[in-house]
Coordinates of C-alpha atoms in Angstrom, one line a residue:
M209 CA 0.2 -0.1 -0.1
A210 CA 1.6 3.2 -1.4
D211 CA 2.3 5.9 2.4
Q212 CA -0.4 8.0 3.1
I213 CA 0.2 11.8 5.5
K214 CA -2.8 14.1 6.0
I215 CA -2.5 17.2 8.3
M216 CA -5.6 18.0 9.6
I217 CA -7.0 21.2 11.1
L218 CA -9.6 20.0 13.6
S219 CA -9.6 23.5 16.0
G220 CA -7.2 26.3 16.7
V221 CA -7.2 28.5 13.4
R222 CA -9.2 31.8 12.3
E223 CA -9.4 32.0 16.4
Q224 CA -7.9 32.1 19.8
G225 CA -7.2 29.2 21.9
K226 CA -9.0 25.4 21.5
D227 CA -5.8 24.1 19.7
M228 CA -5.9 20.8 18.3
F229 CA -4.4 19.4 15.1
A230 CA -3.5 16.1 14.0
V231 CA -1.0 14.3 11.7
Q232 CA -2.2 11.1 9.8
V233 CA 0.8 8.7 8.6
N234 CA -1.2 5.6 7.1
D235 CA -3.3 4.1 9.7
E236 CA -2.0 6.0 12.2
I237 CA -3.0 9.5 13.4
F238 CA -1.4 11.6 16.2
V239 CA -3.3 14.2 17.6
L240 CA -1.5 17.6 18.6
D241 CA -2.9 19.0 21.9
A242 CA -6.6 19.4 22.5
G243 CA -7.4 22.7 24.4
L244 CA -10.6 24.6 25.4
K245 CA -11.4 28.3 24.9
Y246 CA -13.0 30.8 26.9
P247 CA -16.3 32.4 25.2
D248 CA -17.2 35.8 24.1
S249 CA -20.1 37.8 25.4
S250 CA -22.1 36.3 22.2
L251 CA -22.2 32.7 23.8
F252 CA -24.6 33.2 26.3
G253 CA -24.1 30.8 29.2
I254 CA -21.7 28.9 27.7
D255 CA -19.0 27.9 30.2
V256 CA -16.1 26.6 27.7
V257 CA -16.0 25.4 24.1
I258 CA -13.8 22.7 22.9
P259 CA -12.9 21.3 19.4
D260 CA -15.6 19.0 18.0
L261 CA -16.0 15.7 19.5
D262 CA -17.4 13.9 16.5
F263 CA -14.0 13.7 15.1
F264 CA -13.2 10.7 17.8
A265 CA -16.2 8.9 17.1
Q266 CA -15.3 8.6 13.4
Y267 CA -11.6 8.1 14.0
G268 CA -10.9 7.3 16.9
D269 CA -9.8 4.0 16.4
R270 CA -7.2 5.1 14.6
V271 CA -5.8 7.6 17.0
V272 CA -2.5 6.2 18.7
G273 CA -2.4 9.1 21.2
I274 CA -2.4 12.8 22.0
F275 CA 0.8 14.7 22.1
L276 CA 0.5 18.0 24.4
T277 CA 3.1 20.8 23.8
H278 CA 2.2 22.4 27.4
G279 CA -0.1 23.0 30.2
H280 CA -2.2 25.7 29.5
A281 CA -5.9 25.3 29.0
D282 CA -5.8 26.0 25.4
S283 CA -3.9 22.8 24.9
I284 CA -5.5 20.4 27.6
G285 CA -8.6 22.0 28.4
A286 CA -10.6 19.6 26.0
L287 CA -8.8 16.1 27.6
P288 CA -11.5 15.7 30.1
Y289 CA -14.1 15.2 27.4
I290 CA -12.2 13.5 25.0
L291 CA -11.1 10.7 27.6
R292 CA -14.8 10.7 29.1
K293 CA -15.4 7.8 26.2
Y294 CA -12.2 7.3 24.7
D295 CA -9.4 5.7 26.0
I296 CA -6.6 7.6 24.2
P297 CA -2.8 7.7 25.5
V298 CA -1.9 11.2 26.5
F299 CA 2.4 12.0 26.3
G300 CA 3.5 15.0 27.8
S301 CA 5.9 16.5 29.9
K302 CA 6.4 15.7 33.6
L303 CA 4.4 19.3 34.9
T304 CA 2.0 19.3 31.5
I305 CA 1.0 15.7 32.2
E306 CA 0.2 16.7 36.5
L307 CA -1.6 20.0 35.1
A308 CA -3.8 17.4 32.5
K309 CA -4.5 14.9 35.5
I310 CA -6.0 17.7 37.7
T311 CA -7.9 19.1 34.6
V312 CA -9.3 15.5 33.7
K313 CA -10.0 14.4 37.5
R314 CA -12.2 17.8 38.0
E315 CA -14.5 16.6 35.7
N316 CA -13.5 12.5 35.3
K317 CA -12.6 11.2 38.9
H318 CA -12.4 7.9 37.1
C319 CA -10.3 8.3 34.8
K320 CA -7.3 5.9 34.3
N321 CA -3.6 6.9 35.3
S322 CA -2.6 4.5 33.0
L323 CA -3.4 6.6 30.1
F324 CA -0.9 9.3 30.9
H325 CA 2.5 8.9 30.1
V326 CA 5.8 11.4 31.0
I327 CA 8.0 12.3 28.1
D328 CA 10.7 14.7 28.0
A329 CA 12.8 16.7 25.4
D330 CA 15.1 13.7 24.7
T331 CA 12.4 11.2 24.3
E332 CA 11.2 9.1 21.0
I333 CA 8.5 6.9 20.5
D334 CA 8.7 4.4 17.4
F335 CA 4.8 3.4 16.4
K336 CA 4.4 1.2 13.2
N337 CA 4.6 4.5 10.7
A338 CA 5.9 6.9 12.3
N339 CA 8.4 8.4 14.9
I340 CA 7.6 11.1 17.6
S341 CA 10.2 13.2 19.4
F342 CA 10.0 16.6 20.9
F343 CA 12.1 19.4 21.3
H344 CA 12.1 22.3 24.4
T345 CA 10.4 25.7 23.7
T346 CA 10.0 29.0 25.2
H347 CA 6.7 29.9 26.7
S348 CA 5.1 30.8 30.0
I349 CA 4.8 27.5 31.9
P350 CA 8.1 25.3 32.3
E351 CA 8.7 22.2 30.0
S352 CA 6.9 23.1 26.9
L353 CA 7.4 21.2 24.1
G354 CA 7.6 21.5 20.4
I355 CA 6.7 18.0 18.6
D356 CA 8.2 17.0 15.7
V357 CA 6.6 13.7 13.9
H358 CA 8.7 11.8 11.2
T359 CA 7.0 10.7 8.0
P360 CA 8.4 9.1 5.2
A361 CA 8.1 12.6 3.2
G362 CA 9.9 14.5 6.0
E363 CA 9.5 16.1 9.2
V364 CA 6.2 17.6 10.1
V365 CA 6.8 20.0 13.0
Y366 CA 4.4 21.7 15.5
T367 CA 5.6 24.2 18.0
G368 CA 2.5 25.0 19.9
D369 CA 2.7 28.3 21.9
F370 CA 6.3 29.6 21.8
K371 CA 8.9 32.6 21.5
F372 CA 12.6 33.0 21.5
D373 CA 14.3 34.3 24.4
P374 CA 17.9 33.7 25.0
S375 CA 17.7 35.1 28.5
A376 CA 15.3 32.6 29.5
A377 CA 15.8 30.7 32.9
P378 CA 16.5 26.8 32.1
H379 CA 13.4 25.3 32.5
Y380 CA 11.9 27.7 30.0
R381 CA 14.9 28.3 26.9
T382 CA 14.2 26.8 23.6
D383 CA 16.8 24.3 22.3
M384 CA 18.3 25.9 18.9
D385 CA 20.6 23.2 19.0
R386 CA 17.6 20.6 18.4
L387 CA 16.1 22.6 16.1
A388 CA 18.9 22.6 13.6
E389 CA 19.1 18.9 13.8
I390 CA 15.4 18.6 12.7
E391 CA 16.1 20.9 9.7
E392 CA 18.9 18.4 8.3
K393 CA 16.5 16.1 8.4
G394 CA 14.3 18.1 5.9
V395 CA 11.0 19.7 7.3
L396 CA 8.0 19.0 5.0
A397 CA 5.8 21.0 7.0
L398 CA 5.7 23.7 9.7
L399 CA 2.4 24.4 11.9
S400 CA 3.6 27.5 13.8
D401 CA 1.7 29.9 16.3
S402 CA 1.0 32.9 14.9
S403 CA -0.8 34.8 18.3
N404 CA 1.5 37.6 18.3
A405 CA 2.1 37.9 14.6
E406 CA 1.4 41.4 14.1
S407 CA 3.9 42.5 16.9
S408 CA 6.7 44.3 15.4
F409 CA 8.2 45.1 18.8
P410 CA 10.5 42.6 20.6
N411 CA 9.2 40.9 23.4
A412 CA 11.3 42.4 26.7
S413 CA 13.1 39.4 27.8
E414 CA 12.6 37.5 31.0
Q415 CA 15.3 39.2 33.2
D416 CA 13.7 42.6 32.5
I417 CA 10.5 41.8 33.3
G418 CA 11.9 40.2 36.6
E419 CA 13.7 43.6 37.3
Y420 CA 10.5 45.4 36.7
V421 CA 8.6 43.4 38.6
T422 CA 11.0 43.9 41.6
S423 CA 11.3 48.2 41.1
V424 CA 7.6 47.7 41.6
F425 CA 7.6 46.3 45.0
R426 CA 10.6 48.5 46.1
N427 CA 8.5 51.4 45.4
A428 CA 5.1 50.4 46.7
T429 CA 4.4 51.6 50.6
G430 CA 1.2 49.7 51.4
R431 CA -0.3 46.3 50.3
I432 CA 0.5 45.0 46.9
I433 CA -2.2 42.8 45.4
V434 CA -0.9 41.1 42.4
A435 CA -3.4 39.2 39.7
S436 CA -2.1 36.5 37.7
K437 CA -3.4 33.6 35.8
A438 CA -2.3 30.5 37.8
S439 CA -1.1 28.7 34.8
N440 CA 1.4 31.4 33.7
L441 CA 4.5 29.9 36.2
N442 CA 7.1 32.5 34.9
R443 CA 5.3 35.2 36.1
V444 CA 4.5 34.0 39.5
Q445 CA 8.0 33.0 39.9
E446 CA 8.8 36.7 39.4
V447 CA 6.3 37.9 42.1
L448 CA 8.1 35.4 44.5
N449 CA 11.6 36.5 43.7
A450 CA 10.5 40.2 43.9
A451 CA 8.9 39.5 47.0
D452 CA 11.7 37.9 48.8
A453 CA 14.2 40.9 47.2
T454 CA 12.2 43.3 48.5
G455 CA 11.5 41.5 52.5
K456 CA 8.1 40.9 51.8
R457 CA 5.6 38.0 53.0
V458 CA 2.9 35.9 49.9
L459 CA -0.4 35.0 51.0
L460 CA -1.4 32.8 47.9
T461 CA -5.2 33.2 47.1
G462 CA -7.5 31.8 44.4
R463 CA -9.1 29.0 43.3
D464 CA -6.1 27.4 41.3
V465 CA -3.4 27.9 43.9
G466 CA -3.6 24.6 45.4
K467 CA -3.7 22.6 42.2
I468 CA -1.6 24.8 39.7
V469 CA 0.6 26.6 42.0
R470 CA 1.6 24.1 44.8
T471 CA 1.9 21.4 41.8
A472 CA 4.8 23.4 40.4
M473 CA 6.0 24.0 43.7
K474 CA 6.1 20.2 44.9
L475 CA 7.6 19.4 41.3
G476 CA 10.7 21.5 41.8
Y477 CA 9.3 24.3 39.0
L478 CA 8.6 26.8 41.4
K479 CA 11.5 28.3 44.1
V480 CA 9.8 29.3 46.9
P481 CA 12.3 30.3 49.8
K482 CA 11.9 29.5 53.4
G483 CA 9.6 31.7 55.5
L484 CA 8.1 33.5 52.0
L485 CA 4.5 32.1 52.5
M486 CA 2.3 33.3 55.2
R487 CA -1.3 31.8 55.8
V488 CA -4.5 34.2 56.2
K489 CA -4.1 34.6 59.6
D490 CA -0.5 36.1 59.9
L491 CA -2.1 39.2 57.7
K492 CA -3.2 41.0 60.9
N493 CA 0.6 40.9 62.2
T494 CA 2.4 41.6 59.0
P495 CA 2.7 45.3 58.0
D496 CA 0.9 46.5 54.8
N497 CA 4.5 47.4 53.6
K498 CA 5.5 43.7 53.6
T499 CA 2.3 42.3 52.7
V500 CA 2.1 40.4 49.1
I501 CA -1.5 39.0 48.3
L502 CA -1.1 36.6 44.9
E503 CA -4.7 36.7 43.9
T504 CA -4.7 33.7 40.9
G505 CA -7.3 32.0 38.5
Q506 CA -8.1 31.1 35.2
M507 CA -9.0 33.9 32.2
G508 CA -10.7 36.7 34.4
E509 CA -11.0 34.9 37.8
P510 CA -8.3 37.0 39.4
L511 CA -10.4 40.2 37.9
N512 CA -13.9 38.7 39.2
S513 CA -11.8 38.4 42.8
L514 CA -10.5 42.2 42.6
Q515 CA -14.0 43.5 41.7
K516 CA -15.0 41.5 44.9
M517 CA -12.5 42.9 46.9
A518 CA -12.9 46.6 45.8
K519 CA -16.9 46.0 46.6
K520 CA -16.2 44.5 50.0
R521 CA -17.9 41.4 49.2
H522 CA -14.2 39.0 49.4
S523 CA -14.8 36.5 52.0
M524 CA -11.0 37.2 52.8
I525 CA -9.4 40.5 51.7
T526 CA -10.9 44.3 51.4
I527 CA -9.1 46.8 49.1
H528 CA -8.8 50.2 51.0
K529 CA -6.3 53.0 50.8
G530 CA -2.9 52.7 49.7
D531 CA -3.7 49.5 48.2
L532 CA -1.5 48.6 45.0
V533 CA -3.2 46.3 42.6
F534 CA -0.6 45.0 40.1
I535 CA -1.9 43.0 37.1
V536 CA 0.8 41.2 35.9
T537 CA -0.6 38.8 32.9
T538 CA -1.2 40.9 29.9
P539 CA -5.1 40.8 28.8
S540 CA -6.0 38.9 26.3
H541 CA -8.7 41.5 23.6
A542 CA -11.9 39.3 25.2
V543 CA -11.0 41.0 29.0
E544 CA -9.8 44.2 28.2
T545 CA -13.1 45.9 28.9
M546 CA -13.2 43.8 32.1
V547 CA -9.7 45.3 33.0
A548 CA -10.7 48.5 32.6
Q549 CA -13.7 48.1 35.1
T550 CA -11.8 46.3 37.5
S551 CA -9.4 49.1 37.4
D552 CA -12.4 51.7 37.8
M553 CA -13.5 49.8 41.0
V554 CA -10.1 49.4 42.7
Y555 CA -9.8 53.2 42.2
R556 CA -13.3 53.9 43.6
A557 CA -11.8 51.7 46.9
G558 CA -9.0 53.9 47.4
G559 CA -6.5 51.6 45.8
T560 CA -3.8 52.4 42.6
V561 CA -3.4 50.0 39.6
I562 CA -0.5 49.3 37.3
Q563 CA -0.5 46.9 34.4
L564 CA 2.6 45.0 33.6
G565 CA 1.6 45.3 30.0
K566 CA 1.3 48.7 29.8
D567 CA 4.7 49.5 30.7
K568 CA 6.5 46.5 29.3
H569 CA 6.0 44.7 25.6
T570 CA 5.5 41.3 26.6
S571 CA 3.6 37.9 25.8
G572 CA 4.4 34.7 25.7
H573 CA 3.9 34.5 22.0
A574 CA 6.6 34.2 19.3
T575 CA 6.8 38.1 17.3
G576 CA 7.0 38.4 13.7
R577 CA 10.8 38.1 14.0
D578 CA 10.4 35.3 15.7
L579 CA 8.8 33.5 13.2
Q580 CA 10.7 34.4 10.5
L581 CA 13.8 33.4 12.6
L582 CA 12.0 29.7 13.1
I583 CA 11.5 30.0 9.5
D584 CA 15.2 30.7 8.8
T585 CA 16.0 28.1 11.4
I586 CA 14.3 25.0 9.9
K587 CA 13.7 26.0 6.4
P588 CA 9.9 24.0 5.9
K589 CA 9.1 23.5 2.4
F590 CA 5.4 24.0 3.5
L591 CA 3.9 26.3 6.0
I592 CA 0.7 26.2 7.8
P593 CA 0.0 29.3 10.1
V594 CA -2.2 28.1 13.2
I595 CA -3.0 29.3 16.7
G596 CA -4.8 32.8 15.9
E597 CA -7.3 34.5 14.6
Y598 CA -7.8 35.0 10.6
R599 CA -5.9 38.2 10.3
L600 CA -2.6 36.9 12.4
L601 CA -2.8 33.9 10.1
E602 CA -2.1 36.1 6.8
V603 CA 0.3 38.6 8.6
H604 CA 2.1 35.4 9.3
K605 CA 2.1 34.4 5.9
D606 CA 3.2 37.8 4.5
L607 CA 6.3 37.2 6.9
A608 CA 6.9 33.9 6.2
I609 CA 7.1 34.6 2.4
K610 CA 9.4 37.6 3.2
A611 CA 11.5 35.4 4.7
G612 CA 11.9 33.3 1.7
I613 CA 8.8 30.7 1.7
K614 CA 6.8 30.2 -1.8
K615 CA 3.5 31.9 -1.7
D616 CA 1.8 28.5 -2.8
N617 CA 3.3 26.6 -0.4
I618 CA 1.5 28.1 2.4
F619 CA -2.0 27.2 3.6
I620 CA -4.3 29.5 5.7
T621 CA -7.0 27.0 6.4
K622 CA -10.0 26.8 8.3
N623 CA -11.2 24.2 11.2
G624 CA -12.2 21.2 9.5
D625 CA -9.7 21.3 6.5
C626 CA -7.8 18.1 5.8
L627 CA -4.4 18.5 3.7
D628 CA -3.6 15.1 1.7
Y629 CA -0.3 15.2 0.5
D630 CA 0.6 13.8 -3.4
F631 CA 3.6 12.2 -2.8
K632 CA 4.2 12.1 -7.0
K633 CA 3.5 15.9 -7.3
K634 CA 5.3 16.5 -4.0
R635 CA 2.2 18.8 -2.8
F636 CA -0.6 19.2 -0.5
Y637 CA -3.9 19.3 -1.1
L638 CA -7.4 20.0 0.1
S639 CA -9.2 17.1 0.5
D640 CA -12.5 15.9 2.2
P641 CA -13.2 17.6 5.4
V642 CA -12.9 16.3 8.8
P643 CA -15.6 17.6 11.6
G644 CA -14.2 20.8 12.8
E645 CA -17.2 22.5 14.5
D646 CA -17.5 23.6 18.0
T647 CA -18.6 22.0 21.2
M648 CA -20.2 24.1 23.7
I649 CA -20.1 23.0 27.6
D650 CA -22.8 24.1 29.7
G651 CA -23.2 22.8 33.3
S652 CA -22.8 19.3 32.5
G653 CA -23.6 18.9 29.1
V654 CA -21.3 18.6 26.4
G655 CA -22.8 19.7 22.9
D656 CA -26.7 19.8 23.7
V657 CA -26.1 23.9 23.5
G658 CA -26.3 24.3 19.9
N659 CA -27.2 27.6 17.5
I660 CA -31.2 27.6 18.1
V661 CA -30.5 27.3 21.8
L662 CA -28.1 30.1 21.6
R663 CA -30.1 32.0 19.3
D664 CA -33.0 32.0 21.5
R665 CA -30.8 33.2 24.7
E666 CA -30.2 35.8 22.4
V667 CA -33.5 36.9 21.7
L668 CA -34.5 36.6 25.5
S669 CA -31.7 38.8 26.6
D670 CA -32.7 41.3 23.8
D671 CA -36.2 42.0 24.7
G672 CA -37.1 39.3 27.3
I673 CA -40.3 37.0 27.6
F674 CA -43.8 37.5 27.8
I675 CA -45.8 34.5 29.1
A676 CA -49.4 33.9 28.7
V677 CA -51.1 31.6 30.5
V678 CA -55.4 30.6 29.7
T679 CA -57.5 27.7 30.7
I680 CA -60.1 26.8 28.1
D681 CA -63.1 24.3 27.1
R682 CA -62.4 23.1 24.2
K683 CA -66.0 21.1 24.3
K684 CA -68.0 24.1 24.9
K685 CA -65.9 26.4 23.1
K686 CA -64.9 28.9 25.9
I687 CA -62.4 30.0 28.3
I688 CA -62.7 28.9 31.6
S689 CA -61.2 31.8 33.7
E690 CA -59.2 35.1 33.0
P691 CA -56.3 34.6 31.1
Q692 CA -52.6 35.3 33.2
V693 CA -50.1 37.5 31.9
T694 CA -46.7 37.8 33.3
S695 CA -43.3 38.9 31.8
R696 CA -39.2 38.9 32.9
G697 CA -37.2 41.3 31.3
F698 CA -39.6 42.9 29.1
V699 CA -41.4 45.5 30.8
Y700 CA -41.6 46.8 34.6
I701 CA -45.3 45.2 35.2
K702 CA -46.1 47.8 37.9
A703 CA -45.7 50.8 35.7
N704 CA -47.3 48.9 32.6
H705 CA -50.8 47.6 34.3
Q706 CA -52.4 49.2 31.0
L707 CA -50.7 47.4 28.5
M708 CA -51.0 44.1 30.4
R709 CA -54.7 44.3 30.8
D710 CA -55.1 44.7 27.0
S711 CA -52.9 41.8 26.4
I712 CA -55.4 39.8 28.4
E713 CA -58.2 41.0 25.5
V714 CA -56.0 40.2 23.0
I715 CA -55.7 36.5 24.0
K716 CA -59.3 36.1 24.4
K717 CA -59.8 37.6 20.9
A718 CA -57.5 35.1 19.5
I719 CA -58.8 32.0 21.2
N720 CA -62.5 33.0 20.5
N721 CA -61.5 33.5 16.8
N722 CA -59.9 30.3 16.4
F723 CA -63.0 28.5 18.2
E724 CA -65.1 30.3 15.5
H725 CA -63.7 29.6 12.3
K726 CA -61.5 26.8 12.4
K727 CA -61.5 23.2 13.5
F728 CA -59.6 22.7 17.0
D729 CA -56.1 22.2 17.2
W730 CA -53.7 22.6 19.8
T731 CA -50.8 23.6 17.8
E732 CA -53.1 26.0 15.7
L733 CA -54.6 27.8 18.9
K734 CA -51.1 28.5 20.5
K735 CA -49.7 30.0 16.8
D736 CA -52.6 32.3 16.8
V737 CA -52.3 33.7 20.4
R738 CA -48.7 33.7 20.0
N739 CA -48.7 35.5 16.5
D740 CA -51.4 38.2 17.9
L741 CA -49.8 38.6 20.7
E742 CA -46.3 39.5 18.8
K743 CA -47.9 42.0 16.7
F744 CA -49.4 43.8 19.8
L745 CA -46.5 43.9 21.5
Y746 CA -44.4 45.1 19.2
K747 CA -47.5 47.8 18.0
K748 CA -47.4 49.3 21.6
T749 CA -43.4 48.9 22.8
N750 CA -41.3 48.5 19.4
R751 CA -39.9 45.3 21.1
R752 CA -40.4 41.7 20.1
P753 CA -40.2 39.7 23.2
V754 CA -40.5 35.5 23.6
V755 CA -44.1 34.9 23.7
L756 CA -44.8 31.7 25.6
P757 CA -48.6 30.7 25.5
V758 CA -49.6 28.2 27.9
V759 CA -53.0 27.0 27.2
M760 CA -54.6 24.1 29.4
E761 CA -57.6 22.3 29.1
V762 CA -60.5 21.3 31.8
N763 CA -60.7 18.0 32.7
Q764 CA -64.2 17.1 31.8
N765 CA -64.1 13.5 33.1
R766 CA -62.7 14.7 36.5
H767 CA -65.9 16.8 36.8
R768 CA -68.2 14.3 36.0
A769 CA -66.5 11.8 38.8
M770 CA -66.4 14.8 40.9
Q771 CA -71.0 15.2 40.3
K772 CA -71.5 11.6 40.5
T773 CA -69.4 11.3 44.1
Q774 CA -71.4 14.4 45.1

């Protein structure tokens, strides 16, 4: 049988987060990352969004493993929902696997530990059709790895989230020698991070950022309340270092502290000097100018906690005059408004705010020059920009053309695209798509909220709901009791008595018209009530609430039985 190579874009392009890609070599599929993304304001009530699980229903018997680049949610967040149904081996560095286990067991306590396999940058795994190896990359979490899939046509390289920083600490440093070794083998295709492609300014080195954080700590005269993502361990370490250097003590708070930060401490990826950490009861006896409160969590969780502190609703901490709130994680576009609102609340409570991202150009992702440096280092024949919104993929493409890659050898893809390799023509071409839709998680429901439900939620959020309840006797063709009407999110009922009374008359008229001119049908009756109410309410208010008619029928048999008993 002739060799077959496919690159599948399962998720993670034309969007931010939810990274998941796959390489198929003959009858084996290697899945690269399995992440989630947090919803924007248009996804009403949705907790998180993950890739299309139908892929595993169709191709799960060919998937030999899921290979993780690092321990952030955009890389590991979908694992709980995949492993709930499919026993697929998972490979990652020691810290990544520990964080993956925490993530999975939060949703599925019975997941088998035997599915998780610890690898490192020196690991090579031989499968029937391909060889998988890894290389160190620089990101905001230790032991981040890129993945190299050795195929009969050359190397397929996936970077995951990465950047270049020669001053990075050992656990964060990119292995340039290993990249040169991969280049010598001949790189067929590169799937490369595009998140920060627009940036023309170099990222500040982590050494510079560490010195900046220490300077902020040294100049603070009161308490310092630091907001950070728990998984940004590089930044957490810099905060701990700054506190130690300035003689302050640190209180760890936040939902994920005990899981992510303490796991990293246990594994030795966070260095915490003895006596640096304190407990809540120590706050009273520690001077304000010696106190650092490190509030961590996912996405917007630290900001939510800051808002509670500013409003005096937090269980432990209240922001008061003299406090400095230090936001050390560069916010994504999705939470920039929330950062502004939080800052306003802090100032109202008497505190002040410093944002690291405003004073220093910092990101865990490669700048445009970094992307060109990677291309120049490993010299791929084909480039597939991934991990980023559409404009970022296009910017990445332009950068790659300037770096020497042919325009026709760059593929701007969408979720679900499948690139097949033609060994004779030595080119990739688009073939039949694979599942690439969003799977939305709402509470315990996985994928049970679709576009129709979201559209209903959007309508409800716009103009509310109007409920009409009426009881009829269809045999006598009459209304038994006065219709009852109520609304939520439509109008203030106490100020609109006349509107409510008039709507009752509309309901009566619609039902009586139905009795007189139509053969009785429940669906038709409800439709008439709904249509007439919608027209009436729009005419009076210029609003279109969701109209929900509830029509009940008198139980005739029950009445007869009561009469006989009497």
